[in-house]
């Protein structure tokens, strides 16, 4: 609860009550006068409340002296009631704050101590020792909240937690890299997870990476996650605009499967694979830019992965990681349905891009009879991709664009240019800006966020039939579901599992 008045915090709490099991009153976010009135908050809140007065050096808003902060904590504990529900259930005390009278008072009144450590800049090297040494008595809950600047940082925290198994603790990797530490609290060995009422304009996120309370409760079904819950997810980098969690979690919920699907943003695929092992991840969707880089981590692979050289689906089997490719069929199913054709025979097609997705596209175009031209910013990649299929190739330059004149029945944009979240400075990027559409081309862009890239908008304005990558995404996700679960996709749920806001 990070609003500036107690009344507003209670209002927010009321609105989100059904999604939360306890509340943390961040008294440092309150107006100074309001801070003096915190004592009655637990009774008014009607659920267990953690009292936290976070210093600015730990990412909070309290800038007064330690004396003032300690007396505020004491004020929160004062006049303890016999009915413990009227007292704060927990008091957050930083590991370097030594006030034994406060600790004694808390214990006497049945208020449990959360002994916390924060590093808002990075992840410390000596975490296992830190976790072990922080707890001063057996009834304390250790909280370690450190900023993850990389996937390695999340791995370090996870492993540190493993070394302190059996101890009540809260482990949080703050920031984008650590989002899943907040969803998979059970797997991280955490006692609780913190979230925010982010949709309220005056509820500040209490820490970087916090998830909106309804999202945690409804999308990830946080309360149902136990050690027996099957864990799936999607990995990529920066992985800021994925709708796959919405798709899979909705299917799992509708069919009553004890499984969760989470985003695993990763700057190192090596570290992510170690994390997957630690968390018992059973299936992974792989997206930009790892569809080729993931291949060395596979224990075995489908024929399509071998030929295409790109893998977007990992399934854990008793023999290890199986790599498959669902982009290929997802793409051709989608484009053929759009064109209302059984195959690509007699079609002359330009493929823009030569990355992981393009590999699947080119494989399917060849399999289904098209003649194609591949154009890529890095020309040698276009040449390498075209060679086994005897397709034409070129750069995304004047000469390459000229070649499109002979390959323009269908134009397929497969680069990440113009994709939300990946080119924050240039969402308007158009990889073939000098190509003039004549209006008769059928145009597909694999990007689906935004719905219309600059490239697709230009094609549409010229009168072309256009389709973005959303339908392909759904189709490949259905194949992924089959791969992950070994079951047919429950088609009767399809209309209810459409991706997020598309
Ligand atoms: P990737 O392996 O990282 O390849 C990226 C491709 O984009 C490369 O060809 C790269 O060219 C090119 N590129 C990046 N920025 C560019 C720019 N500013 N101008 C020109 N070319 C640029 O990524 P991927 O896995 O192939 O994914 C590519 C896109 O397809 C992503 O947006 C992804 O979301 C989308 N996708 C959609 C679906 C779906 O189901 N709809 C499925 C798969 C992929 P260089 O070789 O010169 O770097």
Coordinates of C-alpha atoms and ligand atoms in Angstrom, one line a residue:
X1 CA 0.0 0.0 0.0
X2 CA 1.9 3.0 -1.3
X3 CA -0.7 5.8 -1.4
X4 CA -0.1 9.0 0.6
X5 CA -3.0 8.7 3.0
X6 CA -4.3 5.9 5.1
X7 CA -7.8 6.5 3.8
X8 CA -6.7 6.1 0.2
X9 CA -4.8 2.9 1.1
X10 CA -7.9 1.5 2.7
X11 CA -9.9 2.4 -0.4
X12 CA -7.4 0.6 -2.7
X13 CA -7.3 -2.3 -0.3
X14 CA -11.1 -2.7 -0.4
X15 CA -11.0 -2.7 -4.2
X16 CA -8.4 -5.4 -4.5
X17 CA -9.1 -7.3 -1.3
X18 CA -10.2 -10.5 -3.0
X19 CA -6.8 -10.8 -4.8
X20 CA -4.5 -10.4 -1.7
X21 CA -4.0 -12.4 1.5
X22 CA -2.1 -9.7 3.4
X23 CA -1.1 -6.1 2.9
X24 CA 2.1 -4.3 3.4
X25 CA 1.7 -0.7 4.7
X26 CA 4.6 1.3 3.3
X27 CA 4.4 4.0 5.9
X28 CA 7.3 5.8 4.2
X29 CA 5.0 6.6 1.3
X30 CA 2.5 8.3 3.6
X31 CA 2.2 12.1 4.1
X32 CA 4.2 13.0 7.3
X33 CA 1.0 13.7 9.3
X34 CA -0.6 10.4 8.3
X35 CA 2.4 8.5 9.5
X36 CA 1.4 9.4 13.1
X37 CA -1.9 7.5 12.6
X38 CA -0.7 4.1 11.4
X39 CA -1.5 2.2 14.6
X40 CA -5.2 1.5 13.7
X41 CA -4.5 0.4 10.2
X42 CA -4.4 -3.4 10.8
X43 CA -7.8 -3.3 12.4
X44 CA -9.2 -1.2 9.6
X45 CA -7.6 -3.3 6.9
X46 CA -9.1 -6.5 8.2
X47 CA -6.3 -8.7 7.0
X48 CA -2.7 -9.4 8.2
X49 CA -0.6 -6.3 7.7
X50 CA 3.2 -5.9 7.4
X51 CA 4.5 -2.5 8.7
X52 CA 7.4 -1.3 6.6
X53 CA 9.1 2.1 6.7
X54 CA 11.6 1.9 3.9
X55 CA 14.6 4.2 3.8
X56 CA 15.6 6.0 0.6
X57 CA 18.9 4.1 0.5
X58 CA 16.9 0.9 0.2
X59 CA 14.6 2.1 -2.5
X60 CA 12.0 3.7 -0.2
X61 CA 10.8 7.2 0.5
X62 CA 11.8 7.8 4.2
X63 CA 14.4 10.5 4.3
X64 CA 14.2 11.4 8.0
X65 CA 16.7 10.2 10.6
X66 CA 16.9 6.7 12.1
X67 CA 15.6 8.0 15.4
X68 CA 12.4 9.3 13.8
X69 CA 12.0 6.0 11.9
X70 CA 12.4 3.9 15.0
X71 CA 9.9 5.9 16.9
X72 CA 7.4 5.5 14.0
X73 CA 7.9 1.8 14.2
X74 CA 7.4 1.9 17.9
X75 CA 4.2 3.9 17.3
X76 CA 3.0 1.1 15.0
X77 CA 3.5 -1.4 17.8
X78 CA 2.2 0.6 20.7
X79 CA -1.0 -0.1 22.7
X80 CA -1.0 -3.7 21.6
X81 CA -4.4 -5.4 21.7
X82 CA -5.1 -8.9 23.1
X83 CA -6.8 -9.6 19.8
X84 CA -3.7 -9.9 17.6
X85 CA -5.6 -9.2 14.4
X86 CA -5.7 -5.6 15.5
X87 CA -1.9 -5.4 15.7
X88 CA 0.5 -5.4 12.8
X89 CA 1.2 -9.1 11.9
X90 CA 4.7 -8.4 10.7
X91 CA 7.3 -5.7 11.2
X92 CA 10.0 -5.2 8.5
X93 CA 13.3 -4.5 10.2
X94 CA 16.4 -4.0 8.1
X95 CA 19.3 -6.3 8.9
X96 CA 21.5 -3.4 9.9
X97 CA 19.0 -1.8 12.3
X98 CA 19.9 -2.8 15.8
X99 CA 17.1 -1.8 18.3
X100 CA 16.6 -4.7 20.6
X101 CA 13.7 -3.0 22.5
X102 CA 11.8 -2.8 19.2
X103 CA 12.4 -6.5 18.5
X104 CA 11.4 -7.4 22.0
X105 CA 8.2 -5.4 21.8
X106 CA 7.3 -7.0 18.5
X107 CA 7.8 -10.5 19.8
X108 CA 5.8 -9.8 23.0
X109 CA 2.9 -8.5 21.0
X110 CA 2.9 -11.4 18.5
X111 CA 4.3 -9.3 15.6
X112 CA 6.7 -11.4 13.5
X113 CA 9.9 -9.8 12.3
X114 CA 10.8 -9.8 8.6
X115 CA 14.5 -9.2 8.7
X116 CA 15.2 -7.5 5.4
X117 CA 18.2 -6.7 3.2
X118 CA 17.9 -4.6 0.0
X119 CA 20.4 -3.9 -2.7
X120 CA 18.7 -1.6 -5.3
X121 CA 21.8 -1.6 -7.5
X122 CA 22.8 -5.2 -7.9
X123 CA 23.1 -8.7 -6.5
X124 CA 25.7 -9.4 -3.9
X125 CA 28.3 -12.1 -4.3
X126 CA 28.0 -13.6 -0.9
X127 CA 24.3 -14.2 -0.8
X128 CA 24.2 -17.7 0.8
X129 CA 26.3 -16.4 3.7
X130 CA 24.2 -13.3 4.0
X131 CA 20.9 -15.3 4.1
X132 CA 22.4 -17.6 6.8
X133 CA 23.7 -14.8 8.9
X134 CA 20.8 -12.4 8.8
X135 CA 18.3 -14.3 11.0
X136 CA 18.8 -13.4 14.6
X137 CA 16.3 -15.8 16.1
X138 CA 14.4 -18.8 14.8
X139 CA 11.1 -17.0 14.4
X140 CA 12.3 -14.4 12.0
X141 CA 11.6 -14.4 8.3
X142 CA 14.6 -13.4 6.2
X143 CA 13.9 -11.2 3.2
X144 CA 16.5 -10.6 0.5
X145 CA 15.5 -8.3 -2.2
X146 CA 18.3 -7.6 -4.7
X147 CA 18.4 -6.0 -8.1
X148 CA 18.9 -8.5 -11.0
X149 CA 20.9 -6.8 -13.7
X150 CA 21.3 -10.1 -15.6
X151 CA 20.0 -13.7 -15.7
X152 CA 23.1 -14.7 -13.8
X153 CA 22.0 -12.5 -10.9
X154 CA 18.6 -14.4 -10.7
X155 CA 20.4 -17.7 -10.8
X156 CA 22.7 -16.6 -7.9
X157 CA 19.7 -15.7 -5.8
X158 CA 17.9 -18.9 -6.6
X159 CA 21.0 -21.0 -5.8
X160 CA 21.6 -19.1 -2.6
X161 CA 18.0 -19.9 -1.5
X162 CA 18.6 -23.6 -2.3
X163 CA 21.5 -23.6 0.2
X164 CA 19.1 -22.3 2.9
X165 CA 16.2 -24.7 2.3
X166 CA 13.9 -25.2 5.2
X167 CA 14.4 -21.7 6.5
X168 CA 11.4 -19.2 6.2
X169 CA 12.5 -16.6 3.7
X170 CA 11.5 -14.2 1.0
X171 CA 13.8 -14.0 -2.0
X172 CA 13.2 -11.4 -4.7
X173 CA 15.1 -10.6 -7.8
X174 CA 14.0 -7.0 -8.5
X175 CA 13.7 -5.6 -12.0
X176 CA 12.7 -7.0 -15.4
X177 CA 15.1 -10.0 -15.3
X178 CA 13.7 -11.1 -12.0
X179 CA 9.9 -10.9 -12.7
X180 CA 9.4 -14.6 -12.4
X181 CA 10.9 -14.7 -8.9
X182 CA 7.7 -12.9 -7.9
X183 CA 5.5 -15.5 -9.6
X184 CA 7.3 -18.6 -8.8
X185 CA 7.7 -17.8 -5.1
X186 CA 7.0 -21.3 -4.2
X187 CA 9.8 -22.6 -6.4
X188 CA 12.2 -19.9 -5.1
X189 CA 11.3 -21.1 -1.5
X190 CA 9.7 -17.7 -0.7
X191 CA 7.2 -17.2 2.1
X192 CA 5.3 -14.6 0.2
X193 CA 5.4 -12.4 -2.9
X194 CA 4.8 -8.6 -3.0
X195 CA 2.7 -7.0 -5.8
X196 CA 1.1 -3.6 -6.5
X197 CA -2.2 -2.0 -7.4
X198 CA -0.4 -0.6 -10.4
X199 CA -3.6 0.5 -12.2
X200 CA -4.3 3.0 -9.4
X201 CA -2.7 6.3 -10.5
X202 CA -1.5 7.1 -7.0
X203 CA -0.2 3.7 -6.0
X204 CA 3.5 3.8 -6.8
X205 CA 5.1 0.5 -7.6
X206 CA 6.8 -0.4 -4.3
X207 CA 9.8 -1.9 -6.0
X208 CA 11.1 -2.4 -9.6
X209 CA 9.6 -5.4 -11.3
X210 CA 6.5 -5.7 -9.2
X211 CA 3.5 -7.3 -10.9
X212 CA 0.0 -5.9 -10.8
X213 CA -2.0 -7.7 -8.1
X214 CA -4.9 -8.9 -10.4
X215 CA -2.3 -10.1 -12.9
X216 CA -0.6 -12.2 -10.3
X217 CA -3.8 -13.6 -8.9
X218 CA -5.8 -14.1 -12.1
X219 CA -3.3 -14.5 -15.0
X220 CA -0.7 -16.5 -13.1
X221 CA -3.2 -18.0 -10.5
X222 CA -0.5 -17.3 -7.9
X223 CA -2.5 -18.8 -5.0
X224 CA -2.7 -22.2 -6.8
X225 CA 1.0 -22.5 -7.5
X226 CA 2.6 -25.2 -5.4
X227 CA 5.6 -27.5 -5.7
X228 CA 3.5 -29.8 -7.8
X229 CA 2.6 -27.1 -10.3
X230 CA 4.1 -27.8 -13.8
X231 CA 6.2 -24.8 -14.9
X232 CA 6.3 -23.6 -18.5
X233 CA 7.5 -20.3 -20.0
X234 CA 8.8 -18.2 -22.8
X235 CA 12.4 -17.0 -23.0
X236 CA 13.9 -14.2 -25.2
X237 CA 15.5 -10.8 -24.8
X238 CA 14.4 -8.2 -24.0
X239 CA 11.0 -10.1 -23.9
X240 CA 9.0 -7.0 -23.1
X241 CA 5.9 -7.6 -25.4
X242 CA 4.9 -11.2 -25.1
X243 CA 1.3 -12.4 -25.0
X244 CA 2.1 -16.1 -24.7
X245 CA 1.6 -16.2 -20.9
X246 CA -2.0 -15.0 -21.5
X247 CA -2.6 -17.7 -24.0
X248 CA -1.2 -20.6 -22.1
X249 CA -2.4 -19.6 -18.6
X250 CA -5.9 -19.1 -19.8
X251 CA -6.0 -22.6 -21.4
X252 CA -4.5 -24.1 -18.2
X253 CA -7.1 -22.4 -16.1
X254 CA -10.1 -23.4 -18.4
X255 CA -9.1 -27.0 -18.5
X256 CA -8.2 -27.1 -14.8
X257 CA -4.5 -28.1 -15.3
X258 CA -2.2 -27.4 -12.4
X259 CA 0.4 -25.6 -14.6
X260 CA 1.7 -22.0 -15.0
X261 CA 3.4 -20.3 -17.9
X262 CA 5.8 -17.4 -17.1
X263 CA 8.0 -15.0 -18.9
X264 CA 11.8 -15.7 -18.5
X265 CA 13.6 -12.6 -19.9
X266 CA 17.2 -13.7 -20.4
X267 CA 20.4 -12.0 -21.4
X268 CA 22.2 -15.4 -21.4
X269 CA 20.6 -18.5 -22.7
X270 CA 23.3 -20.6 -20.8
X271 CA 22.2 -19.1 -17.4
X272 CA 18.5 -19.5 -18.3
X273 CA 19.0 -23.2 -19.0
X274 CA 20.5 -23.6 -15.6
X275 CA 17.6 -21.7 -14.0
X276 CA 15.1 -23.9 -16.0
X277 CA 16.8 -27.0 -14.4
X278 CA 16.6 -25.5 -10.9
X279 CA 13.0 -24.6 -11.3
X280 CA 12.0 -27.9 -13.0
X281 CA 10.7 -26.1 -16.1
X282 CA 9.0 -28.7 -18.4
X283 CA 8.6 -26.6 -21.5
X284 CA 9.9 -23.4 -23.0
X285 CA 8.8 -21.3 -25.9
X286 CA 11.9 -19.6 -27.4
X287 CA 11.7 -16.3 -29.1
X288 CA 13.9 -13.4 -30.4
X289 CA 17.0 -13.7 -30.5
X290 CA 17.6 -17.3 -29.3
X291 CA 15.9 -19.5 -31.9
X292 CA 19.3 -20.5 -33.3
X293 CA 21.4 -20.1 -30.2
X294 CA 19.3 -22.6 -28.2
X295 CA 20.2 -25.5 -30.5
X296 CA 23.4 -26.5 -28.7
X297 CA 21.4 -27.0 -25.6
X298 CA 19.1 -29.6 -27.1
X299 CA 19.6 -33.3 -26.2
X300 CA 17.7 -34.2 -29.4
X301 CA 15.7 -32.4 -32.1
X302 CA 13.0 -32.9 -34.7
X303 CA 13.9 -33.3 -38.4
X304 CA 12.5 -29.8 -39.0
X305 CA 14.8 -28.2 -36.4
X306 CA 17.7 -30.0 -38.0
X307 CA 16.9 -28.7 -41.5
X308 CA 15.5 -25.3 -40.6
X309 CA 18.3 -24.6 -38.1
X310 CA 15.9 -22.8 -35.7
X311 CA 14.0 -24.1 -32.7
X312 CA 11.2 -22.3 -30.9
X313 CA 9.9 -25.1 -28.6
X314 CA 11.7 -27.0 -25.9
X315 CA 10.0 -29.9 -24.2
X316 CA 11.6 -31.8 -21.2
X317 CA 11.5 -35.5 -21.8
X318 CA 13.0 -38.4 -19.8
X319 CA 15.9 -38.3 -22.4
X320 CA 16.4 -34.5 -21.9
X321 CA 15.4 -31.4 -23.9
X322 CA 13.6 -32.1 -27.2
X323 CA 13.7 -29.2 -29.6
X324 CA 10.9 -28.7 -32.1
X325 CA 9.8 -25.9 -34.4
X326 CA 6.2 -24.9 -34.4
X327 CA 6.8 -21.6 -36.2
X328 CA 7.0 -23.3 -39.6
X329 CA 3.6 -25.0 -39.5
X330 CA 2.1 -22.0 -37.7
X331 CA 3.3 -19.7 -40.5
X332 CA 2.2 -21.8 -43.5
X333 CA -1.2 -22.6 -41.9
X334 CA -1.8 -19.0 -41.3
X335 CA -0.6 -17.6 -44.7
X336 CA -2.4 -20.4 -46.7
X337 CA -5.6 -19.7 -44.9
X338 CA -5.2 -15.9 -45.5
X339 CA -4.6 -16.6 -49.2
X340 CA -7.2 -19.3 -49.4
X341 CA -4.7 -21.6 -51.2
X342 CA -3.6 -25.2 -50.7
X343 CA 0.1 -24.4 -51.3
X344 CA 2.5 -21.8 -52.7
X345 CA 3.0 -23.3 -56.2
X346 CA 3.6 -20.6 -58.9
X347 CA 4.0 -17.9 -56.2
X348 CA 7.0 -15.7 -56.4
X349 CA 7.7 -14.5 -52.9
X350 CA 10.1 -12.0 -51.2
X351 CA 11.2 -12.8 -47.6
X352 CA 12.6 -9.8 -45.8
X353 CA 15.0 -10.9 -43.0
X354 CA 17.1 -14.0 -42.5
X355 CA 16.9 -14.6 -38.7
X356 CA 15.3 -17.5 -36.8
X357 CA 11.8 -16.8 -38.0
X358 CA 12.8 -16.4 -41.6
X359 CA 14.4 -19.8 -41.5
X360 CA 11.0 -21.4 -40.7
X361 CA 9.3 -19.3 -43.3
X362 CA 11.8 -20.1 -46.1
X363 CA 11.6 -23.9 -45.2
X364 CA 7.8 -23.8 -45.6
X365 CA 7.8 -21.7 -48.8
X366 CA 10.2 -24.3 -50.3
X367 CA 8.2 -27.3 -49.0
X368 CA 5.0 -25.9 -50.4
X369 CA 6.3 -25.0 -53.9
X370 CA 7.2 -21.2 -53.9
X371 CA 10.1 -19.5 -55.6
X372 CA 11.6 -16.9 -53.3
X373 CA 14.0 -14.0 -52.9
X374 CA 15.6 -13.5 -49.5
X375 CA 16.7 -10.0 -48.5
X376 CA 18.5 -9.2 -45.3
X377 CA 20.4 -6.3 -43.8
X378 CA 23.4 -8.5 -43.2
X379 CA 23.7 -9.8 -46.8
X380 CA 25.8 -13.0 -46.1
X381 CA 23.0 -14.3 -43.9
X382 CA 20.5 -14.0 -46.8
X383 CA 23.0 -15.8 -49.1
X384 CA 23.5 -18.6 -46.5
X385 CA 19.8 -19.1 -46.0
X386 CA 19.0 -19.1 -49.7
X387 CA 21.7 -21.5 -50.8
X388 CA 20.2 -24.9 -49.8
X389 CA 16.9 -24.0 -51.4
X390 CA 18.4 -22.4 -54.5
X391 CA 16.5 -19.2 -53.8
X392 CA 17.6 -15.7 -54.8
X393 CA 19.1 -13.4 -52.2
X394 CA 20.3 -9.9 -51.7
X395 CA 20.7 -7.0 -49.2
X396 CA 18.1 -4.5 -48.1
X397 CA 19.7 -2.0 -50.4
X398 CA 18.8 -0.5 -53.7
X399 CA 19.9 -3.5 -55.7
X400 CA 18.1 -5.9 -53.4
X401 CA 14.9 -3.9 -53.5
X402 CA 15.0 -3.8 -57.3
X403 CA 15.0 -7.6 -57.4
X404 CA 11.7 -7.6 -55.6
X405 CA 10.0 -6.6 -58.9
X406 CA 10.2 -10.3 -59.9
X407 CA 9.2 -11.7 -56.5
X408 CA 6.1 -9.7 -55.4
X409 CA 3.1 -12.0 -55.5
X410 CA 3.6 -12.3 -51.7
X411 CA 5.9 -10.3 -49.5
X412 CA 6.7 -11.6 -46.0
X413 CA 8.3 -9.3 -43.4
X414 CA 10.2 -11.4 -40.9
X415 CA 12.6 -9.0 -39.2
X416 CA 12.0 -7.5 -35.8
X417 CA 12.2 -4.0 -37.2
X418 CA 9.1 -2.0 -36.0
X419 CA 8.3 -4.5 -33.2
X420 CA 7.2 -3.0 -29.9
X421 CA 9.7 -3.3 -27.1
X422 CA 12.7 -4.3 -29.3
X423 CA 13.6 -1.1 -31.0
X424 CA 12.5 1.4 -28.4
X425 CA 14.0 4.3 -30.3
X426 CA 12.5 3.3 -33.6
X427 CA 9.2 1.6 -33.6
X428 CA 8.6 3.2 -37.0
X429 CA 11.4 1.2 -38.6
X430 CA 10.5 0.0 -42.0
X431 CA 13.1 -2.5 -43.3
X432 CA 12.1 -2.0 -47.0
X433 CA 11.2 1.7 -47.0
X434 CA 12.3 2.2 -50.6
X435 CA 10.0 -0.5 -52.0
X436 CA 6.9 0.9 -53.7
X437 CA 3.9 -1.4 -53.3
X438 CA 1.8 -1.6 -56.4
X439 CA -1.2 -2.7 -54.5
X440 CA -1.5 -6.3 -55.8
X441 CA 0.9 -7.9 -53.4
X442 CA -0.3 -10.1 -50.6
X443 CA 1.7 -8.9 -47.6
X444 CA 2.3 -10.6 -44.3
X445 CA 4.3 -9.2 -41.4
X446 CA 5.3 -11.7 -38.7
X447 CA 5.3 -8.9 -36.1
X448 CA 2.0 -8.6 -34.2
X449 CA 2.8 -5.9 -31.7
X450 CA 1.9 -3.2 -32.9
X451 CA -0.9 -4.7 -34.9
X452 CA 0.2 -2.6 -37.9
X453 CA 3.9 -2.0 -38.3
X454 CA 5.1 1.0 -40.5
X455 CA 5.8 -1.5 -43.2
X456 CA 2.3 -3.1 -43.1
X457 CA 0.6 0.3 -42.9
X458 CA 2.4 1.4 -46.1
X459 CA 1.3 -1.8 -47.9
X460 CA -2.3 -1.4 -46.7
X461 CA -2.4 2.2 -47.8
X462 CA -1.2 1.1 -51.2
X463 CA -4.2 -1.2 -51.5
X464 CA -2.5 -4.6 -50.6
X465 CA -4.2 -7.3 -48.6
X466 CA -2.3 -7.4 -45.4
X467 CA -2.0 -9.7 -42.4
X468 CA 0.1 -9.4 -39.2
X469 CA 1.6 -12.2 -37.2
X470 CA -1.1 -12.6 -34.7
X471 CA -2.9 -15.5 -36.4
X472 CA 0.4 -17.3 -36.9
X473 CA 1.2 -16.8 -33.2
X474 CA -2.0 -18.5 -32.2
X475 CA -1.5 -21.3 -34.6
X476 CA 2.1 -22.0 -33.5
X477 CA 1.1 -21.8 -29.8
X478 CA -1.5 -24.5 -30.4
X479 CA 1.2 -26.7 -31.8
X480 CA 3.3 -25.8 -28.8
X481 CA 0.6 -26.8 -26.4
X482 CA 0.4 -30.2 -28.1
X483 CA 4.2 -30.5 -27.7
X484 CA 4.2 -29.5 -24.1
X485 CA 1.3 -31.5 -22.9
X486 CA 1.1 -34.5 -25.3
X487 CA -2.6 -33.7 -25.6
X488 CA -4.8 -32.3 -28.5
X489 CA -5.4 -28.6 -28.2
X490 CA -8.9 -28.0 -26.7
X491 CA -10.3 -26.2 -29.7
X492 CA -13.5 -25.4 -27.9
X493 CA -11.6 -23.0 -25.7
X494 CA -10.0 -21.1 -28.6
X495 CA -12.3 -18.1 -28.6
X496 CA -11.6 -17.7 -24.9
X497 CA -7.9 -17.8 -25.0
X498 CA -7.2 -15.2 -27.6
X499 CA -4.0 -13.3 -26.8
X500 CA -4.0 -10.2 -24.6
X501 CA -5.1 -7.0 -26.1
X502 CA -4.7 -7.8 -29.8
Ligands
LIG1 P1 16.2 -12.9 -35.0 O1 16.6 -14.3 -35.2 O2 16.8 -12.1 -33.9 O3 16.4 -12.2 -36.4 C1 16.1 -10.8 -36.5 C2 16.1 -10.5 -38.0 O4 15.6 -9.1 -38.1 C3 17.4 -10.5 -38.7 O5 17.2 -10.8 -40.1 C4 17.9 -9.1 -38.6 O6 18.8 -8.7 -39.6 C5 16.6 -8.3 -38.8 N1 16.6 -7.0 -38.3 C6 16.5 -6.6 -37.0 N2 16.4 -5.2 -36.9 C7 16.4 -4.8 -38.2 C8 16.4 -3.5 -38.7 N3 16.3 -2.4 -37.9 N4 16.4 -3.4 -40.1 C9 16.4 -4.5 -40.8 N5 16.5 -5.7 -40.4 C10 16.5 -5.9 -39.0 O7 14.6 -12.8 -34.7 P2 13.5 -13.8 -35.2 O8 13.3 -14.9 -34.2 O9 13.7 -14.1 -36.6 O10 12.2 -12.9 -35.1 C11 11.9 -11.8 -35.9 C12 10.6 -11.2 -35.8 O11 9.6 -12.2 -36.1 C13 10.3 -10.8 -34.3 O12 9.6 -9.6 -34.4 C14 9.3 -11.9 -33.8 O13 8.4 -11.4 -32.8 C15 8.6 -12.2 -35.1 N6 8.0 -13.6 -35.0 C16 6.7 -13.7 -35.0 C17 6.1 -15.0 -34.9 C18 4.6 -15.1 -34.9 O14 4.2 -16.2 -34.5 N7 3.9 -14.2 -35.4 C19 7.0 -16.1 -34.8 C20 8.3 -15.9 -34.8 C21 8.8 -14.7 -34.9 P3 20.4 -8.9 -39.4 O15 20.7 -10.4 -39.7 O16 21.0 -8.0 -40.3 O17 20.7 -8.6 -37.9

